[in-house]
mmCIF file of N, CA, C and O in Angstrom:
data_model
loop_
_atom_site.group_PDB
_atom_site.id
_atom_site.type_symbol
_atom_site.label_atom_id
_atom_site.label_comp_id
_atom_site.label_asym_id
_atom_site.label_seq_id
_atom_site.Cartn_x
_atom_site.Cartn_y
_atom_site.Cartn_z
ATOM 1 N N MET A 14 -24.422 -23.739 15.745
ATOM 2 C CA MET A 14 -25.492 -23.234 14.878
ATOM 3 C C MET A 14 -26.358 -22.268 15.669
ATOM 4 O O MET A 14 -26.554 -22.420 16.862
ATOM 5 N N ALA A 15 -26.892 -21.289 14.976
ATOM 6 C CA ALA A 15 -27.730 -20.269 15.610
ATOM 7 C C ALA A 15 -29.050 -20.878 16.063
ATOM 8 O O ALA A 15 -29.665 -21.663 15.349
ATOM 9 N N ASN A 16 -29.464 -20.518 17.263
ATOM 10 C CA ASN A 16 -30.712 -21.049 17.801
ATOM 11 C C ASN A 16 -31.817 -20.011 17.869
ATOM 12 O O ASN A 16 -32.960 -20.301 17.537
ATOM 13 N N SER A 17 -31.476 -18.812 18.324
ATOM 14 C CA SER A 17 -32.515 -17.797 18.473
ATOM 15 C C SER A 17 -32.850 -17.197 17.107
ATOM 16 O O SER A 17 -32.023 -17.211 16.183
ATOM 17 N N PRO A 18 -34.047 -16.669 16.958
ATOM 18 C CA PRO A 18 -34.420 -16.022 15.683
ATOM 19 C C PRO A 18 -33.471 -14.890 15.309
ATOM 20 O O PRO A 18 -33.130 -14.721 14.137
ATOM 21 N N GLN A 19 -33.028 -14.145 16.316
ATOM 22 C CA GLN A 19 -32.112 -13.034 16.048
ATOM 23 C C GLN A 19 -30.784 -13.557 15.502
ATOM 24 O O GLN A 19 -30.249 -13.018 14.531
ATOM 25 N N ALA A 20 -30.273 -14.626 16.094
ATOM 26 C CA ALA A 20 -28.999 -15.189 15.649
ATOM 27 C C ALA A 20 -29.138 -15.787 14.248
ATOM 28 O O ALA A 20 -28.221 -15.706 13.428
ATOM 29 N N LYS A 21 -30.289 -16.376 13.965
ATOM 30 C CA LYS A 21 -30.523 -16.941 12.639
ATOM 31 C C LYS A 21 -30.535 -15.835 11.587
ATOM 32 O O LYS A 21 -29.969 -15.985 10.500
ATOM 33 N N LYS A 22 -31.189 -14.729 11.919
ATOM 34 C CA LYS A 22 -31.246 -13.611 10.981
ATOM 35 C C LYS A 22 -29.848 -13.032 10.755
ATOM 36 O O LYS A 22 -29.468 -12.731 9.621
ATOM 37 N N ARG A 23 -29.066 -12.886 11.828
ATOM 38 C CA ARG A 23 -27.718 -12.350 11.691
ATOM 39 C C ARG A 23 -26.853 -13.273 10.839
ATOM 40 O O ARG A 23 -26.027 -12.817 10.042
ATOM 41 N N ALA A 24 -27.060 -14.587 10.974
ATOM 42 C CA ALA A 24 -26.301 -15.539 10.162
ATOM 43 C C ALA A 24 -26.666 -15.388 8.690
ATOM 44 O O ALA A 24 -25.792 -15.434 7.816
ATOM 45 N N ARG A 25 -27.960 -15.190 8.403
ATOM 46 C CA ARG A 25 -28.396 -14.970 7.018
ATOM 47 C C ARG A 25 -27.776 -13.686 6.461
ATOM 48 O O ARG A 25 -27.283 -13.648 5.330
ATOM 49 N N GLN A 26 -27.822 -12.638 7.257
ATOM 50 C CA GLN A 26 -27.288 -11.351 6.812
ATOM 51 C C GLN A 26 -25.776 -11.424 6.595
ATOM 52 O O GLN A 26 -25.256 -10.859 5.618
ATOM 53 N N ALA A 27 -25.087 -12.117 7.486
ATOM 54 C CA ALA A 27 -23.636 -12.235 7.365
ATOM 55 C C ALA A 27 -23.255 -12.982 6.095
ATOM 56 O O ALA A 27 -22.318 -12.603 5.396
ATOM 57 N N GLU A 28 -23.995 -14.038 5.784
ATOM 58 C CA GLU A 28 -23.720 -14.810 4.566
ATOM 59 C C GLU A 28 -23.974 -13.968 3.320
ATOM 60 O O GLU A 28 -23.201 -13.988 2.362
ATOM 61 N N LYS A 29 -25.058 -13.199 3.349
ATOM 62 C CA LYS A 29 -25.391 -12.347 2.208
ATOM 63 C C LYS A 29 -24.311 -11.294 1.992
ATOM 64 O O LYS A 29 -23.857 -11.070 0.856
ATOM 65 N N SER A 30 -23.863 -10.651 3.064
ATOM 66 C CA SER A 30 -22.841 -9.620 2.917
ATOM 67 C C SER A 30 -21.505 -10.235 2.530
ATOM 68 O O SER A 30 -20.725 -9.633 1.778
ATOM 69 N N ARG A 31 -21.208 -11.444 3.019
ATOM 70 C CA ARG A 31 -19.953 -12.106 2.672
ATOM 71 C C ARG A 31 -19.872 -12.368 1.167
ATOM 72 O O ARG A 31 -18.856 -12.082 0.521
ATOM 73 N N THR A 32 -20.956 -12.871 0.599
ATOM 74 C CA THR A 32 -20.948 -13.151 -0.840
ATOM 75 C C THR A 32 -20.881 -11.860 -1.652
ATOM 76 O O THR A 32 -20.198 -11.795 -2.679
ATOM 77 N N HIS A 33 -21.570 -10.822 -1.195
ATOM 78 C CA HIS A 33 -21.545 -9.538 -1.893
ATOM 79 C C HIS A 33 -20.147 -8.935 -1.859
ATOM 80 O O HIS A 33 -19.623 -8.464 -2.886
ATOM 81 N N ASN A 34 -19.520 -8.970 -0.683
ATOM 82 C CA ASN A 34 -18.171 -8.425 -0.552
ATOM 83 C C ASN A 34 -17.164 -9.224 -1.382
ATOM 84 O O ASN A 34 -16.246 -8.652 -1.965
ATOM 85 N N ALA A 35 -17.353 -10.539 -1.447
ATOM 86 C CA ALA A 35 -16.457 -11.365 -2.257
ATOM 87 C C ALA A 35 -16.573 -10.983 -3.726
ATOM 88 O O ALA A 35 -15.574 -10.939 -4.452
ATOM 89 N N SER A 36 -17.782 -10.690 -4.162
ATOM 90 C CA SER A 36 -17.998 -10.270 -5.539
ATOM 91 C C SER A 36 -17.288 -8.942 -5.825
ATOM 92 O O SER A 36 -16.669 -8.765 -6.882
ATOM 93 N N LEU A 37 -17.369 -8.027 -4.879
ATOM 94 C CA LEU A 37 -16.722 -6.727 -5.065
ATOM 95 C C LEU A 37 -15.200 -6.861 -5.070
ATOM 96 O O LEU A 37 -14.509 -6.212 -5.867
ATOM 97 N N ARG A 38 -14.653 -7.716 -4.190
ATOM 98 C CA ARG A 38 -13.204 -7.944 -4.179
ATOM 99 C C ARG A 38 -12.746 -8.558 -5.498
ATOM 100 O O ARG A 38 -11.693 -8.217 -6.033
ATOM 101 N N SER A 39 -13.563 -9.456 -6.032
ATOM 102 C CA SER A 39 -13.248 -10.084 -7.307
ATOM 103 C C SER A 39 -13.222 -9.039 -8.421
ATOM 104 O O SER A 39 -12.362 -9.077 -9.309
ATOM 105 N N MET A 40 -14.144 -8.101 -8.368
ATOM 106 C CA MET A 40 -14.194 -7.039 -9.370
ATOM 107 C C MET A 40 -12.920 -6.192 -9.313
ATOM 108 O O MET A 40 -12.353 -5.839 -10.357
ATOM 109 N N VAL A 41 -12.453 -5.905 -8.103
ATOM 110 C CA VAL A 41 -11.219 -5.124 -7.960
ATOM 111 C C VAL A 41 -10.060 -5.882 -8.594
ATOM 112 O O VAL A 41 -9.257 -5.307 -9.340
ATOM 113 N N ARG A 42 -9.970 -7.179 -8.320
ATOM 114 C CA ARG A 42 -8.886 -7.982 -8.889
ATOM 115 C C ARG A 42 -8.939 -7.990 -10.419
ATOM 116 O O ARG A 42 -7.904 -7.950 -11.083
ATOM 117 N N THR A 43 -10.146 -8.023 -10.971
ATOM 118 C CA THR A 43 -10.302 -8.011 -12.424
ATOM 119 C C THR A 43 -9.761 -6.705 -13.011
ATOM 120 O O THR A 43 -9.046 -6.719 -14.021
ATOM 121 N N TYR A 44 -10.092 -5.581 -12.382
ATOM 122 C CA TYR A 44 -9.596 -4.297 -12.873
ATOM 123 C C TYR A 44 -8.077 -4.207 -12.755
ATOM 124 O O TYR A 44 -7.406 -3.648 -13.631
ATOM 125 N N LEU A 45 -7.519 -4.766 -11.673
ATOM 126 C CA LEU A 45 -6.059 -4.770 -11.518
ATOM 127 C C LEU A 45 -5.419 -5.584 -12.637
ATOM 128 O O LEU A 45 -4.398 -5.183 -13.213
ATOM 129 N N LYS A 46 -6.013 -6.734 -12.965
ATOM 130 C CA LYS A 46 -5.474 -7.580 -14.023
ATOM 131 C C LYS A 46 -5.550 -6.888 -15.381
ATOM 132 O O LYS A 46 -4.662 -7.065 -16.226
ATOM 133 N N LYS A 47 -6.599 -6.099 -15.603
ATOM 134 C CA LYS A 47 -6.706 -5.370 -16.867
ATOM 135 C C LYS A 47 -5.561 -4.384 -17.023
ATOM 136 O O LYS A 47 -4.988 -4.239 -18.115
ATOM 137 N N VAL A 48 -5.213 -3.694 -15.939
ATOM 138 C CA VAL A 48 -4.104 -2.736 -15.994
ATOM 139 C C VAL A 48 -2.796 -3.482 -16.231
ATOM 140 O O VAL A 48 -1.990 -3.088 -17.082
ATOM 141 N N LEU A 49 -2.583 -4.570 -15.502
ATOM 142 C CA LEU A 49 -1.346 -5.341 -15.655
ATOM 143 C C LEU A 49 -1.214 -5.917 -17.064
ATOM 144 O O LEU A 49 -0.111 -5.965 -17.623
ATOM 145 N N ALA A 50 -2.338 -6.333 -17.652
ATOM 146 C CA ALA A 50 -2.311 -6.864 -19.015
ATOM 147 C C ALA A 50 -1.932 -5.768 -20.005
ATOM 148 O O ALA A 50 -1.162 -6.003 -20.956
ATOM 149 N N ALA A 51 -2.456 -4.565 -19.789
ATOM 150 C CA ALA A 51 -2.124 -3.442 -20.672
ATOM 151 C C ALA A 51 -0.648 -3.078 -20.532
ATOM 152 O O ALA A 51 0.014 -2.740 -21.520
ATOM 153 N N ILE A 52 -0.122 -3.159 -19.320
ATOM 154 C CA ILE A 52 1.298 -2.875 -19.098
ATOM 155 C C ILE A 52 2.151 -3.933 -19.804
ATOM 156 O O ILE A 52 3.143 -3.625 -20.453
ATOM 157 N N ALA A 53 1.734 -5.198 -19.669
ATOM 158 C CA ALA A 53 2.495 -6.293 -20.290
ATOM 159 C C ALA A 53 2.495 -6.187 -21.816
ATOM 160 O O ALA A 53 3.475 -6.552 -22.466
ATOM 161 N N SER A 54 1.403 -5.670 -22.377
ATOM 162 C CA SER A 54 1.330 -5.536 -23.831
ATOM 163 C C SER A 54 2.218 -4.397 -24.335
ATOM 164 O O SER A 54 2.509 -4.317 -25.527
ATOM 165 N N GLY A 55 2.603 -3.493 -23.438
ATOM 166 C CA GLY A 55 3.493 -2.398 -23.817
ATOM 167 C C GLY A 55 2.776 -1.157 -24.309
ATOM 168 O O GLY A 55 3.415 -0.216 -24.746
ATOM 169 N N ASP A 56 1.452 -1.149 -24.229
ATOM 170 C CA ASP A 56 0.667 0.002 -24.694
ATOM 171 C C ASP A 56 0.423 0.947 -23.521
ATOM 172 O O ASP A 56 -0.432 0.689 -22.683
ATOM 173 N N GLN A 57 1.185 2.017 -23.469
ATOM 174 C CA GLN A 57 1.094 2.920 -22.327
ATOM 175 C C GLN A 57 -0.240 3.658 -22.263
ATOM 176 O O GLN A 57 -0.784 3.859 -21.180
ATOM 177 N N GLU A 58 -0.776 4.044 -23.405
ATOM 178 C CA GLU A 58 -2.063 4.757 -23.406
ATOM 179 C C GLU A 58 -3.184 3.859 -22.887
ATOM 180 O O GLU A 58 -4.025 4.287 -22.099
ATOM 181 N N ALA A 59 -3.204 2.614 -23.324
ATOM 182 C CA ALA A 59 -4.214 1.668 -22.838
ATOM 183 C C ALA A 59 -4.030 1.423 -21.350
ATOM 184 O O ALA A 59 -5.010 1.311 -20.599
ATOM 185 N N ALA A 60 -2.785 1.374 -20.910
ATOM 186 C CA ALA A 60 -2.506 1.158 -19.490
ATOM 187 C C ALA A 60 -3.007 2.341 -18.659
ATOM 188 O O ALA A 60 -3.564 2.150 -17.576
ATOM 189 N N LYS A 61 -2.824 3.542 -19.191
ATOM 190 C CA LYS A 61 -3.287 4.734 -18.464
ATOM 191 C C LYS A 61 -4.812 4.757 -18.338
ATOM 192 O O LYS A 61 -5.343 5.074 -17.268
ATOM 193 N N THR A 62 -5.512 4.435 -19.416
ATOM 194 C CA THR A 62 -6.976 4.451 -19.350
ATOM 195 C C THR A 62 -7.480 3.342 -18.436
ATOM 196 O O THR A 62 -8.430 3.553 -17.664
ATOM 197 N N ALA A 63 -6.842 2.164 -18.476
ATOM 198 C CA ALA A 63 -7.233 1.074 -17.579
ATOM 199 C C ALA A 63 -6.936 1.456 -16.137
ATOM 200 O O ALA A 63 -7.708 1.126 -15.226
ATOM 201 N N TYR A 64 -5.840 2.176 -15.918
ATOM 202 C CA TYR A 64 -5.457 2.611 -14.576
ATOM 203 C C TYR A 64 -6.490 3.580 -13.998
ATOM 204 O O TYR A 64 -6.864 3.469 -12.840
ATOM 205 N N VAL A 65 -6.953 4.499 -14.825
ATOM 206 C CA VAL A 65 -7.934 5.486 -14.342
ATOM 207 C C VAL A 65 -9.219 4.792 -13.886
ATOM 208 O O VAL A 65 -9.776 5.107 -12.828
ATOM 209 N N SER A 66 -9.690 3.832 -14.677
ATOM 210 C CA SER A 66 -10.912 3.122 -14.284
ATOM 211 C C SER A 66 -10.663 2.240 -13.061
ATOM 212 O O SER A 66 -11.529 2.104 -12.200
ATOM 213 N N ALA A 67 -9.466 1.666 -12.953
ATOM 214 C CA ALA A 67 -9.144 0.825 -11.797
ATOM 215 C C ALA A 67 -9.077 1.662 -10.523
ATOM 216 O O ALA A 67 -9.554 1.225 -9.469
ATOM 217 N N VAL A 68 -8.511 2.843 -10.607
ATOM 218 C CA VAL A 68 -8.404 3.708 -9.429
ATOM 219 C C VAL A 68 -9.789 4.069 -8.903
ATOM 220 O O VAL A 68 -10.022 4.080 -7.693
ATOM 221 N N SER A 69 -10.706 4.324 -9.817
ATOM 222 C CA SER A 69 -12.071 4.651 -9.411
ATOM 223 C C SER A 69 -12.680 3.501 -8.606
ATOM 224 O O SER A 69 -13.266 3.716 -7.541
ATOM 225 N N VAL A 70 -12.516 2.278 -9.104
ATOM 226 C CA VAL A 70 -13.076 1.108 -8.429
ATOM 227 C C VAL A 70 -12.362 0.859 -7.101
ATOM 228 O O VAL A 70 -13.002 0.601 -6.071
ATOM 229 N N ILE A 71 -11.043 0.972 -7.096
ATOM 230 C CA ILE A 71 -10.265 0.729 -5.879
ATOM 231 C C ILE A 71 -10.655 1.717 -4.788
ATOM 232 O O ILE A 71 -10.857 1.339 -3.624
ATOM 233 N N ASP A 72 -10.775 2.982 -5.151
ATOM 234 C CA ASP A 72 -11.151 3.998 -4.160
ATOM 235 C C ASP A 72 -12.546 3.748 -3.603
ATOM 236 O O ASP A 72 -12.792 3.917 -2.400
ATOM 237 N N ARG A 73 -13.467 3.345 -4.476
ATOM 238 C CA ARG A 73 -14.827 3.064 -4.028
ATOM 239 C C ARG A 73 -14.849 1.912 -3.022
ATOM 240 O O ARG A 73 -15.541 1.969 -2.011
ATOM 241 N N MET A 74 -14.080 0.870 -3.288
ATOM 242 C CA MET A 74 -14.042 -0.286 -2.391
ATOM 243 C C MET A 74 -13.345 0.059 -1.074
ATOM 244 O O MET A 74 -13.714 -0.447 -0.019
ATOM 245 N N ALA A 75 -12.353 0.935 -1.132
ATOM 246 C CA ALA A 75 -11.677 1.362 0.091
ATOM 247 C C ALA A 75 -12.630 2.187 0.957
ATOM 248 O O ALA A 75 -12.635 2.058 2.186
ATOM 249 N N ASP A 76 -13.441 3.029 0.330
ATOM 250 C CA ASP A 76 -14.415 3.828 1.080
ATOM 251 C C ASP A 76 -15.451 2.942 1.757
ATOM 252 O O ASP A 76 -15.917 3.238 2.858
ATOM 253 N N LYS A 77 -15.830 1.850 1.091
ATOM 254 C CA LYS A 77 -16.834 0.939 1.657
ATOM 255 C C LYS A 77 -16.251 0.003 2.702
ATOM 256 O O LYS A 77 -16.984 -0.678 3.395
ATOM 257 N N GLY A 78 -14.920 -0.061 2.783
ATOM 258 C CA GLY A 78 -14.298 -0.953 3.751
ATOM 259 C C GLY A 78 -14.058 -2.355 3.211
ATOM 260 O O GLY A 78 -13.707 -3.259 3.967
ATOM 261 N N ILE A 79 -14.264 -2.545 1.912
ATOM 262 C CA ILE A 79 -14.009 -3.850 1.304
ATOM 263 C C ILE A 79 -12.491 -4.076 1.248
ATOM 264 O O ILE A 79 -12.010 -5.175 1.486
ATOM 265 N N LEU A 80 -11.757 -3.021 0.904
ATOM 266 C CA LEU A 80 -10.297 -3.034 0.920
ATOM 267 C C LEU A 80 -9.823 -2.066 2.000
ATOM 268 O O LEU A 80 -10.445 -1.013 2.204
ATOM 269 N N HIS A 81 -8.719 -2.408 2.647
ATOM 270 C CA HIS A 81 -8.122 -1.476 3.595
ATOM 271 C C HIS A 81 -7.547 -0.296 2.817
ATOM 272 O O HIS A 81 -7.060 -0.474 1.688
ATOM 273 N N LYS A 82 -7.613 0.898 3.388
ATOM 274 C CA LYS A 82 -7.172 2.084 2.663
ATOM 275 C C LYS A 82 -5.693 2.029 2.299
ATOM 276 O O LYS A 82 -5.292 2.493 1.240
ATOM 277 N N ASN A 83 -4.870 1.425 3.156
ATOM 278 C CA ASN A 83 -3.446 1.320 2.836
ATOM 279 C C ASN A 83 -3.198 0.328 1.708
ATOM 280 O O ASN A 83 -2.319 0.529 0.877
ATOM 281 N N LYS A 84 -3.975 -0.740 1.668
ATOM 282 C CA LYS A 84 -3.835 -1.708 0.579
ATOM 283 C C LYS A 84 -4.236 -1.067 -0.742
ATOM 284 O O LYS A 84 -3.591 -1.279 -1.770
ATOM 285 N N ALA A 85 -5.305 -0.277 -0.704
ATOM 286 C CA ALA A 85 -5.751 0.418 -1.909
ATOM 287 C C ALA A 85 -4.659 1.379 -2.394
ATOM 288 O O ALA A 85 -4.332 1.423 -3.587
ATOM 289 N N ALA A 86 -4.066 2.116 -1.469
ATOM 290 C CA ALA A 86 -3.015 3.062 -1.827
ATOM 291 C C ALA A 86 -1.801 2.324 -2.379
ATOM 292 O O ALA A 86 -1.162 2.782 -3.340
ATOM 293 N N ARG A 87 -1.484 1.177 -1.805
ATOM 294 C CA ARG A 87 -0.336 0.393 -2.265
ATOM 295 C C ARG A 87 -0.549 -0.094 -3.700
ATOM 296 O O ARG A 87 0.336 0.000 -4.537
ATOM 297 N N HIS A 88 -1.741 -0.605 -3.981
ATOM 298 C CA HIS A 88 -2.048 -1.055 -5.344
ATOM 299 C C HIS A 88 -1.914 0.096 -6.344
ATOM 300 O O HIS A 88 -1.288 -0.049 -7.398
ATOM 301 N N LYS A 89 -2.505 1.231 -6.011
ATOM 302 C CA LYS A 89 -2.471 2.374 -6.919
ATOM 303 C C LYS A 89 -1.033 2.841 -7.155
ATOM 304 O O LYS A 89 -0.644 3.123 -8.293
ATOM 305 N N SER A 90 -0.254 2.889 -6.089
ATOM 306 C CA SER A 90 1.121 3.356 -6.196
ATOM 307 C C SER A 90 1.955 2.425 -7.071
ATOM 308 O O SER A 90 2.709 2.873 -7.935
ATOM 309 N N ARG A 91 1.812 1.125 -6.867
ATOM 310 C CA ARG A 91 2.613 0.171 -7.637
ATOM 311 C C ARG A 91 2.227 0.180 -9.119
ATOM 312 O O ARG A 91 3.096 0.120 -9.989
ATOM 313 N N LEU A 92 0.925 0.265 -9.385
ATOM 314 C CA LEU A 92 0.497 0.310 -10.782
ATOM 315 C C LEU A 92 1.000 1.582 -11.462
ATOM 316 O O LEU A 92 1.482 1.546 -12.598
ATOM 317 N N ASN A 93 0.879 2.694 -10.757
ATOM 318 C CA ASN A 93 1.291 3.966 -11.328
ATOM 319 C C ASN A 93 2.801 3.979 -11.606
ATOM 320 O O ASN A 93 3.243 4.478 -12.649
ATOM 321 N N SER A 94 3.583 3.409 -10.692
ATOM 322 C CA SER A 94 5.029 3.397 -10.910
ATOM 323 C C SER A 94 5.389 2.497 -12.104
ATOM 324 O O SER A 94 6.326 2.795 -12.848
ATOM 325 N N LYS A 95 4.641 1.411 -12.310
ATOM 326 C CA LYS A 95 4.897 0.550 -13.468
ATOM 327 C C LYS A 95 4.563 1.272 -14.770
ATOM 328 O O LYS A 95 5.286 1.144 -15.769
ATOM 329 N N ILE A 96 3.484 2.044 -14.761
ATOM 330 C CA ILE A 96 3.111 2.791 -15.969
ATOM 331 C C ILE A 96 4.143 3.873 -16.263
ATOM 332 O O ILE A 96 4.545 4.081 -17.412
ATOM 333 N N LYS A 97 4.619 4.557 -15.221
ATOM 334 C CA LYS A 97 5.633 5.591 -15.428
ATOM 335 C C LYS A 97 6.944 4.986 -15.915
ATOM 336 O O LYS A 97 7.638 5.580 -16.738
ATOM 337 N N ALA A 98 7.270 3.791 -15.443
ATOM 338 C CA ALA A 98 8.494 3.120 -15.886
ATOM 339 C C ALA A 98 8.420 2.772 -17.365
ATOM 340 O O ALA A 98 9.437 2.767 -18.064
ATOM 341 N N MET A 99 7.197 2.506 -17.861
ATOM 342 C CA MET A 99 7.031 2.237 -19.300
ATOM 343 C C MET A 99 7.436 3.456 -20.116
ATOM 344 O O MET A 99 8.081 3.335 -21.154
ATOM 345 N N GLY A 100 7.049 4.637 -19.642
ATOM 346 C CA GLY A 100 7.370 5.866 -20.354
ATOM 347 C C GLY A 100 8.863 6.154 -20.345
ATOM 348 O O GLY A 100 9.418 6.635 -21.325
ATOM 349 N N ALA A 101 9.515 5.829 -19.233
ATOM 350 C CA ALA A 101 10.950 6.075 -19.123
ATOM 351 C C ALA A 101 11.730 5.098 -20.008
ATOM 352 O O ALA A 101 12.760 5.458 -20.591
ATOM 353 N N ALA A 102 11.218 3.879 -20.139
ATOM 354 C CA ALA A 102 11.902 2.862 -20.945
ATOM 355 C C ALA A 102 11.758 3.152 -22.443
ATOM 356 O O ALA A 102 12.623 2.813 -23.233
ATOM 357 N N ALA A 103 10.647 3.791 -22.798
ATOM 358 C CA ALA A 103 10.396 4.024 -24.231
ATOM 359 C C ALA A 103 11.192 5.169 -24.794
ATOM 360 O O ALA A 103 11.838 5.901 -24.171
#
């Protein structure tokens, strides 16, 4: 446990940032699920609009360091390829 005032403050700050970052990661997962749900429903237009909003959120989190930039790129690439596959199947 932290003993010095400085260590106590850093522990408070770390806990605050941990909960904030967890909230942001959860938001990213929610947007990913929205895109996947639109893909599963078979509605390509809805999937495209959900994808655009998800990309905005994913990029923002990657810039902040909440997500690694390669992980963000991987998510975007996989979602985009699934949406394009819908168009090819139709």
